[in-house]
Amino acid sequence: GEDVEQSLFLSVREGDSSVINCTYTDSSSTYLYWYKQEPGAGLQLLTYIFSNMDMKQDQRLTVLLNKKDKHLSLRIADTQTGDSAIYFCAEMFSGGYNKLIFGAGTRLAVHP
Amino acid sequence: EAQVTQNPRYLITVTGKKLTVTCSQNMNHEYMSWYRQDPGLGLRQIYYSMNVEVTDKGDVPEGYKVSRKEKRNFPLILESPSPNQTSLYFCASSYRSNTEAFFGQGTRLTVV
């Protein structure tokens, strides 16, 4: 069945780069997403990438997609304390149903 | 402002007392979904709707009902809530099945 996996915790120093990794199983997914959830808040779409792309850059965010290995990563450059949050990787289920399949989320802690 | 609005944000109720969580979107989106978020599991789809009067089960529909009488509204109904439905619930909408999903702020439900 479909599954998305990501590591649960990441701790980085302020100013360093953060890299959050994700693996997925549905090779037919057309869209892959990164969502951010701050404490007590909803889900904010950070960025997404089409499956026919290898990389997408958006200001401090860089998404890399390796379709062969079904591996997605999110790099945050110059990480700030405001980046502390839970980051969810998600794929759009290729079978329809308007279903996003989420990983369990990676909690990013940024320390001085 | 384009948004998905859920109410209430927080709810504590007792086992067996029927409740409804409302969801409304102002973007004229066709697709709407309900998810629940549990620690270590990410978000899982409960129900989705492709248009008015068209709804279908997601991955975890047991104990829930939905309706879609109008395009903008997609309420989630718990006829007889149980403690295992204590969770954080999110409503989402999108223009099509594989386009960006916009999420509400979430409803934290506790069933005692």
mmCIF file of C-alpha atoms in Angstrom:
data_model
loop_
_atom_site.group_PDB
_atom_site.id
_atom_site.type_symbol
_atom_site.label_atom_id
_atom_site.label_comp_id
_atom_site.label_asym_id
_atom_site.label_seq_id
_atom_site.Cartn_x
_atom_site.Cartn_y
_atom_site.Cartn_z
ATOM 1 C CA GLY A 1 0.000 0.000 0.000
ATOM 2 C CA GLU A 2 0.965 3.606 -0.064
ATOM 3 C CA ASP A 3 3.291 4.862 2.643
ATOM 4 C CA VAL A 4 5.385 7.921 3.397
ATOM 5 C CA GLU A 5 8.216 7.780 5.902
ATOM 6 C CA GLN A 6 10.281 10.486 7.508
ATOM 7 C CA SER A 7 12.516 10.789 10.522
ATOM 8 C CA LEU A 8 10.788 12.134 13.623
ATOM 9 C CA PHE A 9 13.275 14.666 14.994
ATOM 10 C CA LEU A 10 15.946 17.028 13.749
ATOM 11 C CA SER A 11 17.923 19.516 15.792
ATOM 12 C CA VAL A 12 20.026 22.235 14.167
ATOM 13 C CA ARG A 13 21.876 25.351 15.193
ATOM 14 C CA GLU A 14 20.531 28.725 14.160
ATOM 15 C CA GLY A 15 22.127 29.808 10.889
ATOM 16 C CA ASP A 16 22.945 26.281 9.745
ATOM 17 C CA SER A 17 21.107 24.448 6.986
ATOM 18 C CA SER A 18 18.422 21.885 7.812
ATOM 19 C CA VAL A 19 17.735 18.880 5.640
ATOM 20 C CA ILE A 20 14.567 16.894 6.196
ATOM 21 C CA ASN A 21 14.277 13.621 4.322
ATOM 22 C CA CYS A 22 11.287 11.610 3.201
ATOM 23 C CA THR A 23 10.689 8.392 1.284
ATOM 24 C CA TYR A 24 7.455 7.444 -0.442
ATOM 25 C CA THR A 25 6.116 4.359 -2.153
ATOM 26 C CA ASP A 26 3.615 5.471 -4.804
ATOM 27 C CA SER A 27 5.776 5.823 -7.887
ATOM 28 C CA SER A 28 2.813 7.230 -9.819
ATOM 29 C CA SER A 29 2.383 10.242 -7.548
ATOM 30 C CA THR A 30 2.306 13.400 -9.629
ATOM 31 C CA TYR A 31 2.693 15.902 -6.812
ATOM 32 C CA LEU A 32 4.793 15.812 -3.657
ATOM 33 C CA TYR A 33 4.375 18.379 -0.928
ATOM 34 C CA TRP A 34 5.990 19.852 2.139
ATOM 35 C CA TYR A 35 3.702 21.252 4.817
ATOM 36 C CA LYS A 36 4.689 23.131 7.965
ATOM 37 C CA GLN A 37 2.750 22.983 11.221
ATOM 38 C CA GLU A 38 3.541 25.421 13.996
ATOM 39 C CA PRO A 39 2.285 24.759 17.532
ATOM 40 C CA GLY A 40 -1.457 25.246 17.761
ATOM 41 C CA ALA A 41 -1.728 26.152 14.102
ATOM 42 C CA GLY A 42 -3.030 24.490 10.981
ATOM 43 C CA LEU A 43 -1.056 23.197 8.058
ATOM 44 C CA GLN A 44 0.759 25.644 5.857
ATOM 45 C CA LEU A 45 1.826 24.549 2.394
ATOM 46 C CA LEU A 46 5.519 25.401 2.088
ATOM 47 C CA THR A 47 6.222 24.122 -1.365
ATOM 48 C CA TYR A 48 5.467 21.327 -3.766
ATOM 49 C CA ILE A 49 7.193 19.666 -6.662
ATOM 50 C CA PHE A 50 5.910 17.947 -9.762
ATOM 51 C CA SER A 51 7.133 14.422 -10.278
ATOM 52 C CA ASN A 52 8.819 15.366 -13.547
ATOM 53 C CA MET A 53 11.140 17.795 -11.751
ATOM 54 C CA ASP A 54 14.388 17.055 -9.945
ATOM 55 C CA MET A 55 14.710 20.248 -7.987
ATOM 56 C CA LYS A 56 12.749 23.288 -7.001
ATOM 57 C CA GLN A 57 14.080 26.331 -5.224
ATOM 58 C CA ASP A 58 12.016 28.948 -3.470
ATOM 59 C CA GLN A 59 13.997 31.525 -1.480
ATOM 60 C CA ARG A 60 15.509 29.610 1.467
ATOM 61 C CA LEU A 61 13.811 26.359 0.531
ATOM 62 C CA THR A 62 15.213 23.765 -1.841
ATOM 63 C CA VAL A 63 13.339 20.583 -2.672
ATOM 64 C CA LEU A 64 15.182 17.661 -4.231
ATOM 65 C CA LEU A 65 13.373 14.721 -5.769
ATOM 66 C CA ASN A 66 14.982 11.411 -6.650
ATOM 67 C CA LYS A 67 12.274 9.470 -8.434
ATOM 68 C CA LYS A 68 14.381 6.361 -8.861
ATOM 69 C CA ASP A 69 14.864 6.013 -5.114
ATOM 70 C CA LYS A 70 11.487 7.604 -4.259
ATOM 71 C CA HIS A 71 13.284 10.069 -2.031
ATOM 72 C CA LEU A 72 12.276 13.645 -1.343
ATOM 73 C CA SER A 73 14.190 16.164 0.720
ATOM 74 C CA LEU A 74 13.617 19.685 1.979
ATOM 75 C CA ARG A 75 16.602 21.908 2.641
ATOM 76 C CA ILE A 76 16.130 25.090 4.649
ATOM 77 C CA ALA A 77 19.062 27.442 4.316
ATOM 78 C CA ASP A 78 20.067 29.768 7.170
ATOM 79 C CA THR A 79 17.646 28.135 9.584
ATOM 80 C CA GLN A 80 16.005 30.515 12.049
ATOM 81 C CA THR A 81 14.183 29.974 15.335
ATOM 82 C CA GLY A 82 10.948 30.768 13.497
ATOM 83 C CA ASP A 83 11.505 27.647 11.440
ATOM 84 C CA SER A 84 10.950 25.469 14.509
ATOM 85 C CA ALA A 85 7.876 23.420 13.671
ATOM 86 C CA ILE A 86 6.727 20.020 12.467
ATOM 87 C CA TYR A 87 7.316 19.414 8.786
ATOM 88 C CA PHE A 88 5.158 16.943 6.905
ATOM 89 C CA CYS A 89 6.027 15.298 3.655
ATOM 90 C CA ALA A 90 2.984 14.255 1.603
ATOM 91 C CA GLU A 91 2.261 12.672 -1.728
ATOM 92 C CA MET A 92 -0.900 12.960 -3.762
ATOM 93 C CA PHE A 93 -2.324 9.492 -4.066
ATOM 94 C CA SER A 94 -2.310 8.623 -7.757
ATOM 95 C CA GLY A 95 -5.531 6.633 -7.479
ATOM 96 C CA GLY A 96 -7.591 9.776 -6.951
ATOM 97 C CA TYR A 97 -9.929 10.258 -3.984
ATOM 98 C CA ASN A 98 -8.377 13.703 -3.471
ATOM 99 C CA LYS A 99 -6.189 11.968 -0.912
ATOM 100 C CA LEU A 100 -2.925 13.212 0.437
ATOM 101 C CA ILE A 101 -0.761 10.565 2.082
ATOM 102 C CA PHE A 102 1.254 12.088 4.894
ATOM 103 C CA GLY A 103 4.363 11.064 6.712
ATOM 104 C CA ALA A 104 4.354 11.167 10.500
ATOM 105 C CA GLY A 105 6.088 14.547 10.518
ATOM 106 C CA THR A 106 9.605 15.693 11.437
ATOM 107 C CA ARG A 107 9.916 17.960 14.429
ATOM 108 C CA LEU A 108 12.596 20.550 13.724
ATOM 109 C CA ALA A 109 14.170 22.210 16.746
ATOM 110 C CA VAL A 110 16.399 25.222 16.136
ATOM 111 C CA HIS A 111 18.739 26.185 18.941
ATOM 112 C CA PRO A 112 21.027 29.204 19.353
ATOM 113 C CA GLU B 1 -9.161 36.306 1.878
ATOM 114 C CA ALA B 2 -9.180 32.738 0.571
ATOM 115 C CA GLN B 3 -9.572 30.392 3.462
ATOM 116 C CA VAL B 4 -10.968 27.225 4.976
ATOM 117 C CA THR B 5 -12.762 27.839 8.256
ATOM 118 C CA GLN B 6 -13.439 25.168 10.836
ATOM 119 C CA ASN B 7 -15.522 25.476 13.974
ATOM 120 C CA PRO B 8 -15.079 24.944 16.791
ATOM 121 C CA ARG B 9 -11.302 25.090 17.269
ATOM 122 C CA TYR B 10 -11.505 23.177 20.549
ATOM 123 C CA LEU B 11 -14.163 20.838 21.834
ATOM 124 C CA ILE B 12 -14.441 18.598 24.882
ATOM 125 C CA THR B 13 -17.393 16.263 24.926
ATOM 126 C CA VAL B 14 -18.642 13.086 26.547
ATOM 127 C CA THR B 15 -18.929 9.648 25.044
ATOM 128 C CA GLY B 16 -22.075 9.180 23.014
ATOM 129 C CA LYS B 17 -23.098 12.823 22.664
ATOM 130 C CA LYS B 18 -23.578 13.652 18.985
ATOM 131 C CA LEU B 19 -21.481 16.498 17.647
ATOM 132 C CA THR B 20 -20.791 18.290 14.375
ATOM 133 C CA VAL B 21 -17.631 20.035 13.300
ATOM 134 C CA THR B 22 -18.283 22.546 10.561
ATOM 135 C CA CYS B 23 -16.045 23.363 7.614
ATOM 136 C CA SER B 24 -16.544 26.117 5.097
ATOM 137 C CA GLN B 25 -14.408 27.295 2.166
ATOM 138 C CA ASN B 26 -14.759 30.480 0.150
ATOM 139 C CA MET B 27 -12.746 29.467 -2.913
ATOM 140 C CA ASN B 28 -15.472 27.674 -4.851
ATOM 141 C CA HIS B 29 -13.464 24.463 -4.632
ATOM 142 C CA GLU B 30 -15.027 21.221 -5.783
ATOM 143 C CA TYR B 31 -12.982 18.870 -3.643
ATOM 144 C CA MET B 32 -13.100 18.756 0.141
ATOM 145 C CA SER B 33 -11.685 16.263 2.642
ATOM 146 C CA TRP B 34 -11.509 15.562 6.340
ATOM 147 C CA TYR B 35 -8.343 14.279 8.005
ATOM 148 C CA ARG B 36 -7.443 13.331 11.512
ATOM 149 C CA GLN B 37 -3.965 13.808 12.934
ATOM 150 C CA ASP B 38 -2.609 11.489 15.594
ATOM 151 C CA PRO B 39 0.918 11.474 17.047
ATOM 152 C CA GLY B 40 3.307 9.306 15.084
ATOM 153 C CA LEU B 41 0.739 8.670 12.358
ATOM 154 C CA GLY B 42 0.618 11.923 10.441
ATOM 155 C CA LEU B 43 -2.728 12.790 8.883
ATOM 156 C CA ARG B 44 -5.158 10.182 7.618
ATOM 157 C CA GLN B 45 -8.123 10.838 5.373
ATOM 158 C CA ILE B 46 -11.552 10.194 6.902
ATOM 159 C CA TYR B 47 -13.932 11.197 4.100
ATOM 160 C CA TYR B 48 -13.764 13.194 0.930
ATOM 161 C CA SER B 49 -16.206 14.863 -1.429
ATOM 162 C CA MET B 50 -15.815 15.527 -5.125
ATOM 163 C CA ASN B 51 -18.820 17.820 -5.426
ATOM 164 C CA VAL B 52 -22.248 18.556 -4.010
ATOM 165 C CA GLU B 53 -23.985 15.343 -2.910
ATOM 166 C CA VAL B 54 -20.923 13.248 -3.847
ATOM 167 C CA THR B 55 -19.001 11.847 -0.894
ATOM 168 C CA ASP B 56 -16.947 8.738 -0.257
ATOM 169 C CA LYS B 57 -14.951 7.029 2.456
ATOM 170 C CA GLY B 58 -11.280 7.633 3.013
ATOM 171 C CA ASP B 59 -8.936 5.431 4.989
ATOM 172 C CA VAL B 60 -10.489 5.759 8.460
ATOM 173 C CA PRO B 61 -14.250 6.439 8.051
ATOM 174 C CA GLU B 62 -15.596 4.313 10.920
ATOM 175 C CA GLY B 63 -17.591 6.360 13.417
ATOM 176 C CA TYR B 64 -17.925 9.403 11.151
ATOM 177 C CA LYS B 65 -20.463 10.799 8.727
ATOM 178 C CA VAL B 66 -20.307 13.728 6.335
ATOM 179 C CA SER B 67 -22.652 15.618 4.079
ATOM 180 C CA ARG B 68 -22.203 18.013 1.167
ATOM 181 C CA LYS B 69 -25.442 19.840 0.555
ATOM 182 C CA GLU B 70 -23.715 23.011 -0.614
ATOM 183 C CA LYS B 71 -20.414 23.462 -2.377
ATOM 184 C CA ARG B 72 -18.858 25.591 0.334
ATOM 185 C CA ASN B 73 -19.741 23.454 3.383
ATOM 186 C CA PHE B 74 -18.582 19.997 4.404
ATOM 187 C CA PRO B 75 -19.516 19.176 8.008
ATOM 188 C CA LEU B 76 -18.093 16.202 9.891
ATOM 189 C CA ILE B 77 -20.600 14.415 12.110
ATOM 190 C CA LEU B 78 -19.837 12.095 14.992
ATOM 191 C CA GLU B 79 -23.122 10.407 15.858
ATOM 192 C CA SER B 80 -21.812 8.682 18.980
ATOM 193 C CA PRO B 81 -18.287 9.851 19.789
ATOM 194 C CA SER B 82 -15.917 7.533 21.595
ATOM 195 C CA PRO B 83 -12.588 8.242 23.330
ATOM 196 C CA ASN B 84 -10.616 6.773 20.398
ATOM 197 C CA GLN B 85 -11.902 9.670 18.315
ATOM 198 C CA THR B 86 -9.953 12.098 20.460
ATOM 199 C CA SER B 87 -7.738 13.713 17.855
ATOM 200 C CA LEU B 88 -6.872 16.825 15.881
ATOM 201 C CA TYR B 89 -9.135 17.183 12.847
ATOM 202 C CA PHE B 90 -8.413 19.090 9.665
ATOM 203 C CA CYS B 91 -10.666 20.028 6.808
ATOM 204 C CA ALA B 92 -9.100 20.639 3.404
ATOM 205 C CA SER B 93 -10.312 21.858 0.040
ATOM 206 C CA SER B 94 -8.849 21.950 -3.452
ATOM 207 C CA TYR B 95 -9.929 23.021 -6.908
ATOM 208 C CA ARG B 96 -9.306 19.616 -8.434
ATOM 209 C CA SER B 97 -8.275 16.272 -7.029
ATOM 210 C CA ASN B 98 -4.569 16.752 -7.673
ATOM 211 C CA THR B 99 -4.068 20.435 -7.034
ATOM 212 C CA GLU B 100 -2.938 22.269 -3.931
ATOM 213 C CA ALA B 101 -4.982 21.515 -0.849
ATOM 214 C CA PHE B 102 -5.815 24.341 1.528
ATOM 215 C CA PHE B 103 -6.241 23.361 5.155
ATOM 216 C CA GLY B 104 -8.314 24.806 7.946
ATOM 217 C CA GLN B 105 -6.817 25.689 11.323
ATOM 218 C CA GLY B 106 -7.828 22.383 12.874
ATOM 219 C CA THR B 107 -10.282 21.265 15.552
ATOM 220 C CA ARG B 108 -8.905 19.622 18.651
ATOM 221 C CA LEU B 109 -11.521 17.185 19.910
ATOM 222 C CA THR B 110 -11.380 15.423 23.264
ATOM 223 C CA VAL B 111 -13.931 12.725 24.064
ATOM 224 C CA VAL B 112 -14.100 11.715 27.721
#
